[in-house]
Amino acid sequence: MGLVKPSMGKLLRFFGLLLPPLFISASALLSEPTPPTEYEVKAAYLYNFAKFVEWPQAVMDKAGETFVVGILGNDPFGNTFHQQFNGKVIHGKTLVFRKLSHLHQATRCQIVFVDASEDERWNSQLSLLRHLPVLTVSDMDQFVQRGGMVGFSLEDKRVKFDVNLVAAKKARLKISSQILKLAKAVRGARPAGDE
Amino acid sequence: MQNVHFRDWSIRQKLIAMSLLASGAALASAATVYMTYDYFAFRKSLATQLTVLADITSFNVSSAVLFKDAASAEKTLAALHGRRGLRSAQIYNPQGELFSRWVHDPGFTPAPCVPTKNRMSSHHFKKGSLTLSYPMIFQNASIGDLCLESDLADLTMRLRRYAGLTVIVLGISFGLALVVSYQVGLKISQPILQLAAIAEAFSEKKDYSVRASAAGQDELGHLTRTFNLMLSKIQNDEQALRRARDDLERRVEERTTQLTAANKELEAFSYSVSHDLRAPLRHIGGFSNLLLEDPVIKQSESGSRYLNTIVDSARHMGRLIDDLLAFSRMGRAELMRTTVDLNKMVEDIQKDLSLDLKDRKIEWKIESLPKVLGDPSMLKQVMVNLLSNAVKYTRPRDQAIIEIGSLEKNSDERVIFVRDNGVGFDMKYVEKLFGVFQRLHSAEEFEGTGIGLANVRRIIHRHGGRAWAEAKVDQGATFYFSLPNN
């Protein structure tokens, strides 16, 4: 009997879209001999969030060939994100990492990381971002309580995150239950489903 | 246990054995083929089931793997707990290091996983277990291997159930085969036994009327009908034979009666003829003698010679008539049965003959003869005839030898013989010898009436014995007669 193919779909994807860079970076992520730094982990989380979140089809069609991860405020990642994830393909688009100099630039992003330094300006930023189909991620305190979607926190030096489903739903984003079960806390989660 | 050959079994036993063997073999081969097929099919389905399970688990655990959340991964794996037969689940990262592990029984240490190659899953059956290595792929990226290990209790139980079912079905079909073949065996062996019984009645009790009852249209029916046909034919033949025999017996009886009557008539006739011939013959003899005394005749030489010839002829004819009378009387005379001493008898006869034998040289060799049962006067006639014949036909011999003895041929009869070294005779005339008036020699050579041996044979026949002779020309003759012992 020997080898059994996992499933027809997976096999097709395997033959059609074999992407060595992605494979290498994923293995690099998991095989770091020295423990990764906090922002290396957060960068990987950002990348993985992109995989488990669905954007509305219309938005994705309009967005063109790029999948933009923008950063508001200071860039805590340094070269990490550029080196490891720039140019990878997410949902059929090329991943681009971009530092935002102006809030308006967020309209062309799919994910916006708000640096903790923007804490003061967040409430005003939210008034714009809450209507955009943009996944907002930050490591500022009480981020999800203050209308953000995914908020990082540290626990025993491990990176954890909370999810605000209400905010995501308003922005017409679908966050996979796979993410939700890893989250420390989920706002607006109903027992039955992941919407 | 006695070793009984298969061919000595009864047909019913053979049928039963055959049907049991056939049904057993058919069932066993069917069960073997089916179980073998099912064994592999079930193994395949087990592997498929495990693969499906791995696919689901892999999907459920992918985020935990991607986010390196081992605790969450373990929680997901622990959901496999309710899965029957599953022993362990392990997740390896792409570097082949164990990331997360779940075991059904806390003490169980699962075997290290066989790494997947080229993103293809593979499964391995080892004794009592099935292990599956499954590549975890998330959005086209390989994120590690999932290994599941399952026991084969279901497979074993399934095979055991099949074996049990096979035994039960085997038992039922054996029972049915036993009942059916027993019944069929009766149907086959009963007609055969019936045929055997009929054949026995037929051959031993001579009951020709029995018939086997009609059977079906099969070989046995054919045999039975043929057998009955044969019986009818034999019965008919037997009846025809009996009728023919009865007819024959009746005809023999008729002929015997006719013959006896004719014989009696003939004897009466010959007696009266002989008797009536004597009176005129006496006259011829008497008056011829008177004529011889006549002086006229005495002077005629030829006349007296003629008369002498007439007298001799009349005397000879008288003797012939006497013998004939004696011979015909022999047929009617009552037969006496007493013990006769043949030695004494021979002595007496020798004495009687001695007067005529003064100028003869005869050597008598007389053995001790047995005492026999018979009519003394008749047996004396036999001996007189045989001895006087011996003396008569040895006349040309200078030294005559006459032997008298007995042979014990068998216990039923005694054989007496009289042997001489006389002129003998040609054996081709031997049967003529014992006829009335049958003579092999001319009267000029050896006198006699030709009735002596006919008388001998007749007397011996009346005693229930036989008389015969052996001889060669010029080399003597031997006359035998036999007498039954009782």
Short mmCIF file of C-alpha atoms in Angstrom, two decimals, chain B residues 15-466:
data_model
loop_
_atom_site.label_atom_id
_atom_site.label_comp_id
_atom_site.label_asym_id
_atom_site.label_seq_id
_atom_site.Cartn_x
_atom_site.Cartn_y
_atom_site.Cartn_z
CA LEU B 15 -22.07 -40.63 0.56
CA ILE B 16 -22.00 -38.96 3.96
CA ALA B 17 -18.21 -38.77 3.92
CA MET B 18 -18.26 -37.41 0.39
CA SER B 19 -20.81 -34.72 1.06
CA LEU B 20 -19.13 -33.70 4.31
CA LEU B 21 -15.80 -33.51 2.52
CA ALA B 22 -17.25 -31.57 -0.39
CA SER B 23 -19.19 -29.09 1.71
CA GLY B 24 -16.31 -28.73 4.16
CA ALA B 25 -13.80 -28.14 1.39
CA ALA B 26 -16.07 -25.69 -0.41
CA LEU B 27 -16.80 -23.77 2.74
CA ALA B 28 -13.22 -23.81 3.96
CA SER B 29 -11.88 -22.54 0.65
CA ALA B 30 -14.60 -19.90 0.40
CA ALA B 31 -13.95 -18.79 3.97
CA THR B 32 -10.19 -18.72 3.38
CA VAL B 33 -10.50 -16.67 0.22
CA TYR B 34 -13.05 -14.32 1.76
CA MET B 35 -11.10 -13.88 4.97
CA THR B 36 -7.87 -13.24 3.10
CA TYR B 37 -9.58 -10.71 0.90
CA ASP B 38 -11.29 -9.07 3.82
CA TYR B 39 -8.07 -9.04 5.84
CA PHE B 40 -6.31 -6.98 3.22
CA ALA B 41 -9.36 -4.88 2.42
CA PHE B 42 -9.84 -4.11 6.10
CA ARG B 43 -6.18 -3.26 6.51
CA LYS B 44 -6.49 -0.90 3.62
CA SER B 45 -9.60 0.67 5.08
CA LEU B 46 -7.88 1.00 8.47
CA ALA B 47 -5.02 2.81 6.78
CA THR B 48 -7.47 5.03 4.91
CA GLN B 49 -9.39 5.83 8.09
CA LEU B 50 -6.17 6.68 9.87
CA THR B 51 -5.13 8.89 6.97
CA VAL B 52 -8.43 10.77 7.10
CA LEU B 53 -7.99 11.19 10.85
CA ALA B 54 -4.46 12.45 10.30
CA ASP B 55 -5.72 14.93 7.70
CA ILE B 56 -8.26 16.39 10.12
CA THR B 57 -5.87 16.43 13.03
CA SER B 58 -3.18 18.01 10.93
CA PHE B 59 -5.52 20.81 9.97
CA ASN B 60 -6.69 21.35 13.54
CA VAL B 61 -3.20 21.44 14.91
CA SER B 62 -1.55 23.52 12.18
CA SER B 63 -2.01 26.93 13.85
CA ALA B 64 -0.60 25.61 17.11
CA VAL B 65 2.37 24.25 15.20
CA LEU B 66 2.87 27.48 13.31
CA PHE B 67 2.64 29.52 16.50
CA LYS B 68 4.79 26.92 18.27
CA ASP B 69 2.10 26.49 20.89
CA ALA B 70 2.92 22.98 22.13
CA ALA B 71 0.33 23.14 24.91
CA SER B 72 -2.44 23.94 22.43
CA ALA B 73 -1.18 21.21 20.12
CA GLU B 74 -1.33 18.70 22.95
CA LYS B 75 -4.86 19.82 23.76
CA THR B 76 -5.87 19.25 20.15
CA LEU B 77 -4.18 15.86 20.07
CA ALA B 78 -5.88 14.89 23.33
CA ALA B 79 -9.19 15.17 21.49
CA LEU B 80 -8.15 11.90 19.82
CA HIS B 81 -8.69 10.14 23.11
CA GLY B 82 -12.08 8.79 22.21
CA ARG B 83 -10.78 7.30 19.00
CA ARG B 84 -10.97 3.49 19.16
CA GLY B 85 -7.66 1.68 18.93
CA LEU B 86 -5.53 4.82 18.70
CA ARG B 87 -2.46 4.48 20.89
CA SER B 88 -0.44 7.58 20.24
CA ALA B 89 -0.13 10.74 18.17
CA GLN B 90 3.12 12.63 17.69
CA ILE B 91 4.03 15.83 15.91
CA TYR B 92 7.53 16.40 14.60
CA ASN B 93 8.84 19.70 13.33
CA PRO B 94 10.45 19.83 9.88
CA GLN B 95 13.82 19.26 11.52
CA GLY B 96 12.57 15.90 12.79
CA GLU B 97 12.38 16.98 16.43
CA LEU B 98 9.45 15.93 18.56
CA PHE B 99 7.13 18.93 19.00
CA SER B 100 4.14 17.41 20.74
CA ARG B 101 3.00 13.98 21.83
CA TRP B 102 -0.16 12.35 23.07
CA VAL B 103 -0.48 8.75 24.28
CA HIS B 104 -3.64 6.87 25.13
CA ASP B 105 -2.10 4.98 28.02
CA PRO B 106 0.27 7.05 30.16
CA GLY B 107 2.85 4.26 30.44
CA PHE B 108 3.09 3.77 26.68
CA THR B 109 6.19 4.95 24.84
CA PRO B 110 5.50 5.23 21.14
CA ALA B 111 8.08 4.23 18.61
CA PRO B 112 9.91 7.08 16.85
CA CYS B 113 8.17 8.19 13.71
CA VAL B 114 9.31 7.28 10.22
CA PRO B 115 9.89 10.69 8.53
CA THR B 116 7.80 11.43 5.47
CA LYS B 117 9.41 11.82 2.08
CA ASN B 118 8.31 14.14 -0.69
CA ARG B 119 5.23 15.20 1.28
CA MET B 120 3.76 11.71 0.89
CA SER B 121 2.17 9.86 3.76
CA SER B 122 3.17 6.27 4.41
CA HIS B 123 1.88 3.56 6.68
CA HIS B 124 3.50 0.49 8.16
CA PHE B 125 1.94 -2.63 9.61
CA LYS B 126 4.03 -4.06 12.39
CA LYS B 127 2.94 -6.84 14.66
CA GLY B 128 -0.24 -5.71 16.33
CA SER B 129 0.02 -2.10 15.22
CA LEU B 130 -0.38 0.26 12.31
CA THR B 131 1.69 3.43 12.19
CA LEU B 132 1.06 6.29 9.82
CA SER B 133 3.46 9.11 8.97
CA TYR B 134 1.56 12.06 7.59
CA PRO B 135 3.06 15.26 6.21
CA MET B 136 1.48 18.40 7.70
CA ILE B 137 1.11 21.01 5.01
CA PHE B 138 -0.32 24.46 5.60
CA GLN B 139 -0.87 26.73 2.64
CA ASN B 140 1.64 24.76 0.62
CA ALA B 141 4.30 24.91 3.26
CA SER B 142 5.41 21.78 5.04
CA ILE B 143 5.12 22.46 8.73
CA GLY B 144 6.10 19.04 10.09
CA ASP B 145 5.05 15.37 10.35
CA LEU B 146 2.13 13.89 12.19
CA CYS B 147 2.49 10.30 13.35
CA LEU B 148 -0.45 8.19 14.42
CA GLU B 149 -0.22 4.70 15.83
CA SER B 150 -3.22 2.41 16.07
CA ASP B 151 -3.56 -1.12 17.37
CA LEU B 152 -5.12 -3.84 15.22
CA ALA B 153 -7.68 -5.01 17.79
CA ASP B 154 -10.51 -4.33 15.34
CA LEU B 155 -8.81 -6.39 12.68
CA THR B 156 -8.10 -9.23 15.08
CA MET B 157 -11.62 -9.13 16.41
CA ARG B 158 -13.02 -9.08 12.90
CA LEU B 159 -10.95 -12.09 11.90
CA ARG B 160 -11.98 -13.85 15.09
CA ARG B 161 -15.63 -13.17 14.35
CA TYR B 162 -15.17 -14.50 10.83
CA ALA B 163 -13.53 -17.62 12.19
CA GLY B 164 -16.39 -18.07 14.65
CA LEU B 165 -18.97 -17.53 11.94
CA THR B 166 -17.15 -19.95 9.66
CA VAL B 167 -17.18 -22.60 12.38
CA ILE B 168 -20.90 -22.05 12.96
CA VAL B 169 -21.73 -22.15 9.25
CA LEU B 170 -19.49 -25.18 8.87
CA GLY B 171 -21.37 -26.88 11.69
CA ILE B 172 -24.75 -26.05 10.21
CA SER B 173 -23.77 -27.15 6.72
CA PHE B 174 -22.23 -30.34 8.12
CA GLY B 175 -25.48 -31.02 9.92
CA LEU B 176 -27.50 -30.39 6.77
CA ALA B 177 -25.10 -32.43 4.65
CA LEU B 178 -25.34 -35.24 7.21
CA VAL B 179 -29.15 -35.25 7.16
CA VAL B 180 -29.39 -34.91 3.39
CA SER B 181 -26.74 -37.48 2.57
CA TYR B 182 -28.23 -39.86 5.14
CA GLN B 183 -31.60 -39.58 3.42
CA VAL B 184 -30.11 -39.80 -0.07
CA GLY B 185 -27.98 -42.71 1.10
CA LEU B 186 -31.13 -44.53 2.22
CA LYS B 187 -32.66 -43.89 -1.19
CA ILE B 188 -29.60 -45.39 -2.87
CA SER B 189 -28.65 -48.22 -0.56
CA GLN B 190 -32.16 -49.52 0.10
CA PRO B 191 -32.87 -50.56 -3.50
CA ILE B 192 -29.45 -52.24 -3.62
CA LEU B 193 -30.07 -54.12 -0.37
CA GLN B 194 -33.50 -55.07 -1.68
CA LEU B 195 -31.92 -56.41 -4.86
CA ALA B 196 -29.43 -58.39 -2.78
CA ALA B 197 -32.24 -59.86 -0.62
CA ILE B 198 -34.21 -60.80 -3.72
CA ALA B 199 -31.18 -62.36 -5.36
CA GLU B 200 -30.65 -64.40 -2.19
CA ALA B 201 -34.29 -65.52 -2.05
CA PHE B 202 -34.01 -66.32 -5.70
CA SER B 203 -30.88 -68.41 -5.53
CA GLU B 204 -31.36 -70.09 -2.16
CA LYS B 205 -35.10 -70.52 -1.66
CA LYS B 206 -35.74 -71.01 -5.38
CA ASP B 207 -38.49 -68.46 -5.12
CA TYR B 208 -38.84 -67.35 -8.71
CA SER B 209 -41.87 -65.16 -8.16
CA VAL B 210 -40.17 -62.38 -6.16
CA ARG B 211 -39.70 -58.98 -7.85
CA ALA B 212 -37.91 -55.81 -6.76
CA SER B 213 -40.30 -52.91 -6.28
CA ALA B 214 -40.08 -50.29 -9.00
CA ALA B 215 -37.65 -47.42 -8.45
CA GLY B 216 -37.09 -44.06 -10.12
CA GLN B 217 -35.63 -43.31 -13.52
CA ASP B 218 -32.00 -43.20 -12.36
CA GLU B 219 -29.29 -45.86 -12.70
CA LEU B 220 -30.71 -47.79 -9.75
CA GLY B 221 -34.16 -47.78 -11.32
CA HIS B 222 -32.64 -49.06 -14.52
CA LEU B 223 -30.77 -51.76 -12.62
CA THR B 224 -33.93 -52.78 -10.75
CA ARG B 225 -35.96 -53.00 -13.93
CA THR B 226 -33.24 -54.98 -15.71
CA PHE B 227 -32.99 -57.25 -12.68
CA ASN B 228 -36.75 -57.86 -12.71
CA LEU B 229 -36.61 -58.55 -16.42
CA MET B 230 -33.87 -61.09 -15.79
CA LEU B 231 -35.93 -62.71 -13.03
CA SER B 232 -38.93 -63.01 -15.37
CA LYS B 233 -36.77 -64.57 -18.04
CA ILE B 234 -35.26 -67.06 -15.63
CA GLN B 235 -38.69 -67.88 -14.27
CA ASN B 236 -40.02 -68.51 -17.76
CA ASP B 237 -37.00 -70.61 -18.71
CA GLU B 238 -37.31 -72.59 -15.52
CA GLN B 239 -40.97 -73.29 -16.14
CA ALA B 240 -40.27 -74.33 -19.71
CA LEU B 241 -37.48 -76.59 -18.47
CA ARG B 242 -39.74 -78.17 -15.86
CA ARG B 243 -42.47 -78.74 -18.42
CA ALA B 244 -39.95 -80.34 -20.78
CA ARG B 245 -38.64 -82.58 -18.01
CA ASP B 246 -42.13 -83.60 -16.92
CA ASP B 247 -42.99 -84.36 -20.51
CA LEU B 248 -39.84 -86.40 -20.92
CA GLU B 249 -40.48 -88.36 -17.73
CA ARG B 250 -44.01 -89.12 -18.80
CA ARG B 251 -42.81 -90.31 -22.19
CA VAL B 252 -40.08 -92.47 -20.67
CA GLU B 253 -42.64 -94.03 -18.38
CA GLU B 254 -44.94 -94.74 -21.32
CA ARG B 255 -42.16 -96.27 -23.33
CA THR B 256 -41.00 -98.36 -20.38
CA THR B 257 -44.49 -99.71 -19.89
CA GLN B 258 -44.74 -100.49 -23.58
CA LEU B 259 -41.30 -102.09 -23.60
CA THR B 260 -42.02 -104.18 -20.55
CA ALA B 261 -45.26 -105.39 -22.08
CA ALA B 262 -43.54 -106.17 -25.37
CA ASN B 263 -40.75 -107.94 -23.56
CA LYS B 264 -43.17 -110.07 -21.55
CA GLU B 265 -45.05 -110.91 -24.69
CA LEU B 266 -41.83 -111.83 -26.44
CA GLU B 267 -40.69 -114.04 -23.57
CA ALA B 268 -44.05 -115.79 -23.39
CA PHE B 269 -43.89 -116.27 -27.11
CA SER B 270 -40.39 -117.67 -27.16
CA TYR B 271 -41.14 -119.93 -24.22
CA SER B 272 -44.20 -121.38 -25.85
CA VAL B 273 -42.39 -121.72 -29.18
CA SER B 274 -39.49 -123.53 -27.56
CA HIS B 275 -41.80 -125.67 -25.54
CA ASP B 276 -43.98 -126.53 -28.50
CA LEU B 277 -40.95 -127.32 -30.67
CA ARG B 278 -39.78 -130.02 -28.29
CA ALA B 279 -42.67 -132.47 -28.88
CA PRO B 280 -42.17 -132.81 -32.67
CA LEU B 281 -38.41 -132.93 -32.15
CA ARG B 282 -38.78 -135.82 -29.72
CA HIS B 283 -40.83 -137.61 -32.33
CA ILE B 284 -38.16 -137.05 -34.96
CA GLY B 285 -35.43 -138.33 -32.64
CA GLY B 286 -37.47 -141.30 -31.32
CA PHE B 287 -38.65 -142.51 -34.70
CA SER B 288 -35.19 -142.06 -36.22
CA ASN B 289 -33.78 -144.34 -33.47
CA LEU B 290 -36.52 -146.87 -34.22
CA LEU B 291 -35.58 -146.75 -37.91
CA LEU B 292 -31.92 -147.43 -37.01
CA GLU B 293 -33.01 -150.71 -35.37
CA ASP B 294 -34.90 -151.66 -38.51
CA PRO B 295 -33.08 -154.61 -40.27
CA VAL B 296 -33.67 -153.10 -43.71
CA ILE B 297 -32.07 -149.85 -42.77
CA LYS B 298 -29.19 -151.62 -41.00
CA GLN B 299 -28.23 -153.22 -44.34
CA SER B 300 -28.05 -149.85 -46.08
CA GLU B 301 -24.85 -148.17 -45.07
CA SER B 302 -25.83 -144.78 -46.36
CA GLY B 303 -29.33 -145.07 -44.86
CA SER B 304 -28.01 -145.66 -41.36
CA ARG B 305 -25.50 -142.84 -41.83
CA TYR B 306 -28.30 -140.48 -42.84
CA LEU B 307 -30.36 -141.53 -39.89
CA ASN B 308 -27.44 -141.00 -37.50
CA THR B 309 -27.07 -137.48 -38.85
CA ILE B 310 -30.80 -136.90 -38.27
CA VAL B 311 -30.52 -138.26 -34.73
CA ASP B 312 -27.47 -136.02 -33.98
CA SER B 313 -29.18 -132.96 -35.44
CA ALA B 314 -32.34 -133.64 -33.47
CA ARG B 315 -30.27 -134.00 -30.29
CA HIS B 316 -28.41 -130.77 -31.07
CA MET B 317 -31.66 -128.98 -31.74
CA GLY B 318 -33.06 -130.38 -28.49
CA ARG B 319 -30.09 -128.86 -26.65
CA LEU B 320 -30.66 -125.56 -28.40
CA ILE B 321 -34.26 -125.53 -27.35
CA ASP B 322 -33.31 -126.47 -23.78
CA ASP B 323 -30.88 -123.59 -23.66
CA LEU B 324 -33.43 -121.23 -25.13
CA LEU B 325 -35.95 -122.30 -22.54
CA ALA B 326 -33.40 -121.85 -19.80
CA PHE B 327 -32.51 -118.42 -21.15
CA SER B 328 -36.11 -117.28 -21.32
CA ARG B 329 -36.85 -118.82 -17.93
CA MET B 330 -33.97 -116.77 -16.57
CA GLY B 331 -35.90 -113.57 -17.34
CA ARG B 332 -38.85 -114.68 -15.28
CA ALA B 333 -37.33 -116.74 -12.50
CA GLU B 334 -37.39 -115.20 -9.03
CA LEU B 335 -33.92 -114.04 -7.93
CA MET B 336 -32.70 -115.44 -4.63
CA ARG B 337 -30.21 -113.53 -2.50
CA THR B 338 -27.96 -115.63 -0.33
CA THR B 339 -24.27 -115.79 0.41
CA VAL B 340 -22.49 -117.84 -2.17
CA ASP B 341 -19.06 -119.43 -1.63
CA LEU B 342 -17.40 -119.14 -5.01
CA ASN B 343 -14.42 -121.33 -4.01
CA LYS B 344 -16.69 -124.22 -3.26
CA MET B 345 -18.59 -123.60 -6.43
CA VAL B 346 -15.46 -123.66 -8.58
CA GLU B 347 -14.32 -126.88 -6.90
CA ASP B 348 -17.65 -128.57 -7.68
CA ILE B 349 -17.56 -127.46 -11.28
CA GLN B 350 -13.97 -128.70 -11.66
CA LYS B 351 -15.12 -132.07 -10.35
CA ASP B 352 -17.98 -132.18 -12.84
CA LEU B 353 -15.71 -131.28 -15.70
CA SER B 354 -12.86 -133.63 -14.76
CA LEU B 355 -14.49 -136.64 -16.47
CA ASP B 356 -14.20 -134.93 -19.83
CA LEU B 357 -10.64 -133.74 -19.22
CA LYS B 358 -8.77 -137.01 -18.80
CA ASP B 359 -6.65 -136.51 -21.88
CA ARG B 360 -6.04 -132.77 -21.31
CA LYS B 361 -3.15 -131.04 -19.57
CA ILE B 362 -4.64 -128.08 -17.74
CA GLU B 363 -2.95 -125.95 -15.14
CA TRP B 364 -5.49 -124.37 -12.81
CA LYS B 365 -4.51 -121.21 -10.95
CA ILE B 366 -7.28 -120.53 -8.52
CA GLU B 367 -7.02 -117.68 -6.06
CA SER B 368 -9.01 -117.51 -2.89
CA LEU B 369 -12.34 -116.13 -4.06
CA PRO B 370 -14.67 -113.93 -2.03
CA LYS B 371 -18.09 -114.84 -0.73
CA VAL B 372 -20.70 -112.96 -2.69
CA LEU B 373 -24.40 -112.25 -2.46
CA GLY B 374 -26.55 -113.75 -5.18
CA ASP B 375 -28.65 -116.57 -6.52
CA PRO B 376 -26.57 -119.77 -6.12
CA SER B 377 -27.98 -121.70 -9.07
CA MET B 378 -27.76 -118.77 -11.42
CA LEU B 379 -24.24 -117.88 -10.37
CA LYS B 380 -23.33 -121.53 -10.85
CA GLN B 381 -24.57 -121.31 -14.43
CA VAL B 382 -22.32 -118.27 -14.90
CA MET B 383 -19.26 -120.04 -13.54
CA VAL B 384 -20.03 -123.27 -15.51
CA ASN B 385 -20.34 -121.28 -18.69
CA LEU B 386 -17.12 -119.35 -18.14
CA LEU B 387 -15.08 -122.39 -17.04
CA SER B 388 -16.33 -124.68 -19.76
CA ASN B 389 -15.60 -121.93 -22.30
CA ALA B 390 -12.07 -121.65 -20.94
CA VAL B 391 -11.58 -125.40 -21.16
CA LYS B 392 -13.14 -125.49 -24.62
CA TYR B 393 -11.09 -122.69 -26.19
CA THR B 394 -7.78 -123.89 -24.77
CA ARG B 395 -8.16 -127.25 -26.47
CA PRO B 396 -5.53 -126.41 -29.14
CA ARG B 397 -2.98 -125.69 -26.38
CA ASP B 398 -0.68 -128.46 -25.25
CA GLN B 399 -0.50 -126.87 -21.85
CA ALA B 400 -3.70 -125.01 -21.01
CA ILE B 401 -3.59 -122.43 -18.23
CA ILE B 402 -6.79 -121.31 -16.60
CA GLU B 403 -6.73 -118.57 -13.92
CA ILE B 404 -9.60 -117.67 -11.67
CA GLY B 405 -9.34 -114.65 -9.40
CA SER B 406 -10.93 -111.51 -8.08
CA LEU B 407 -10.12 -107.80 -8.28
CA GLU B 408 -11.22 -105.31 -5.70
CA LYS B 409 -11.87 -102.39 -8.01
CA ASN B 410 -13.73 -100.35 -5.46
CA SER B 411 -15.73 -100.97 -2.32
CA ASP B 412 -19.06 -100.95 -4.16
CA GLU B 413 -18.48 -104.09 -6.21
CA ARG B 414 -16.38 -107.22 -6.54
CA VAL B 415 -14.92 -108.25 -9.85
CA ILE B 416 -14.32 -111.92 -10.66
CA PHE B 417 -12.33 -112.94 -13.70
CA VAL B 418 -11.57 -116.12 -15.59
CA ARG B 419 -8.47 -116.01 -17.76
CA ASP B 420 -7.27 -118.58 -20.25
CA ASN B 421 -4.46 -118.93 -22.76
CA GLY B 422 -6.77 -120.14 -25.46
CA VAL B 423 -7.46 -118.95 -28.98
CA GLY B 424 -8.82 -115.59 -27.90
CA PHE B 425 -10.74 -113.33 -30.28
CA ASP B 426 -10.63 -110.06 -32.10
CA MET B 427 -11.73 -107.21 -29.80
CA LYS B 428 -13.89 -105.67 -32.53
CA TYR B 429 -16.33 -108.56 -32.04
CA VAL B 430 -16.42 -108.25 -28.28
CA GLU B 431 -20.02 -106.99 -28.12
CA LYS B 432 -21.25 -109.73 -30.46
CA LEU B 433 -19.84 -112.22 -28.01
CA PHE B 434 -22.57 -111.63 -25.45
CA GLY B 435 -25.50 -111.85 -27.94
CA VAL B 436 -27.85 -114.84 -28.23
CA PHE B 437 -26.70 -117.35 -30.85
CA GLN B 438 -23.69 -115.20 -31.66
CA ARG B 439 -20.61 -117.26 -32.40
CA LEU B 440 -17.12 -116.30 -33.44
CA HIS B 441 -16.03 -119.82 -34.29
CA SER B 442 -17.65 -122.51 -36.41
CA ALA B 443 -19.47 -125.35 -34.72
CA GLU B 444 -17.04 -127.76 -36.33
CA GLU B 445 -14.10 -126.07 -34.58
CA PHE B 446 -15.70 -125.47 -31.15
CA GLU B 447 -19.10 -127.00 -30.33
CA GLY B 448 -21.77 -124.93 -28.55
CA THR B 449 -25.10 -123.24 -28.94
CA GLY B 450 -23.94 -119.62 -28.74
CA ILE B 451 -26.20 -118.86 -25.89
CA GLY B 452 -23.84 -119.31 -22.93
CA LEU B 453 -22.33 -115.82 -22.72
CA ALA B 454 -25.73 -114.22 -23.41
CA ASN B 455 -26.95 -116.08 -20.35
CA VAL B 456 -23.90 -114.95 -18.33
CA ARG B 457 -24.53 -111.32 -19.13
CA ARG B 458 -28.25 -111.66 -18.44
CA ILE B 459 -27.71 -113.25 -15.03
CA ILE B 460 -25.08 -110.73 -14.03
CA HIS B 461 -27.32 -107.85 -15.15
CA ARG B 462 -30.14 -109.22 -13.06
CA HIS B 463 -27.74 -109.14 -10.11
CA GLY B 464 -27.02 -105.48 -10.81
CA GLY B 465 -23.50 -106.13 -12.08
CA ARG B 466 -21.67 -105.97 -15.38
#
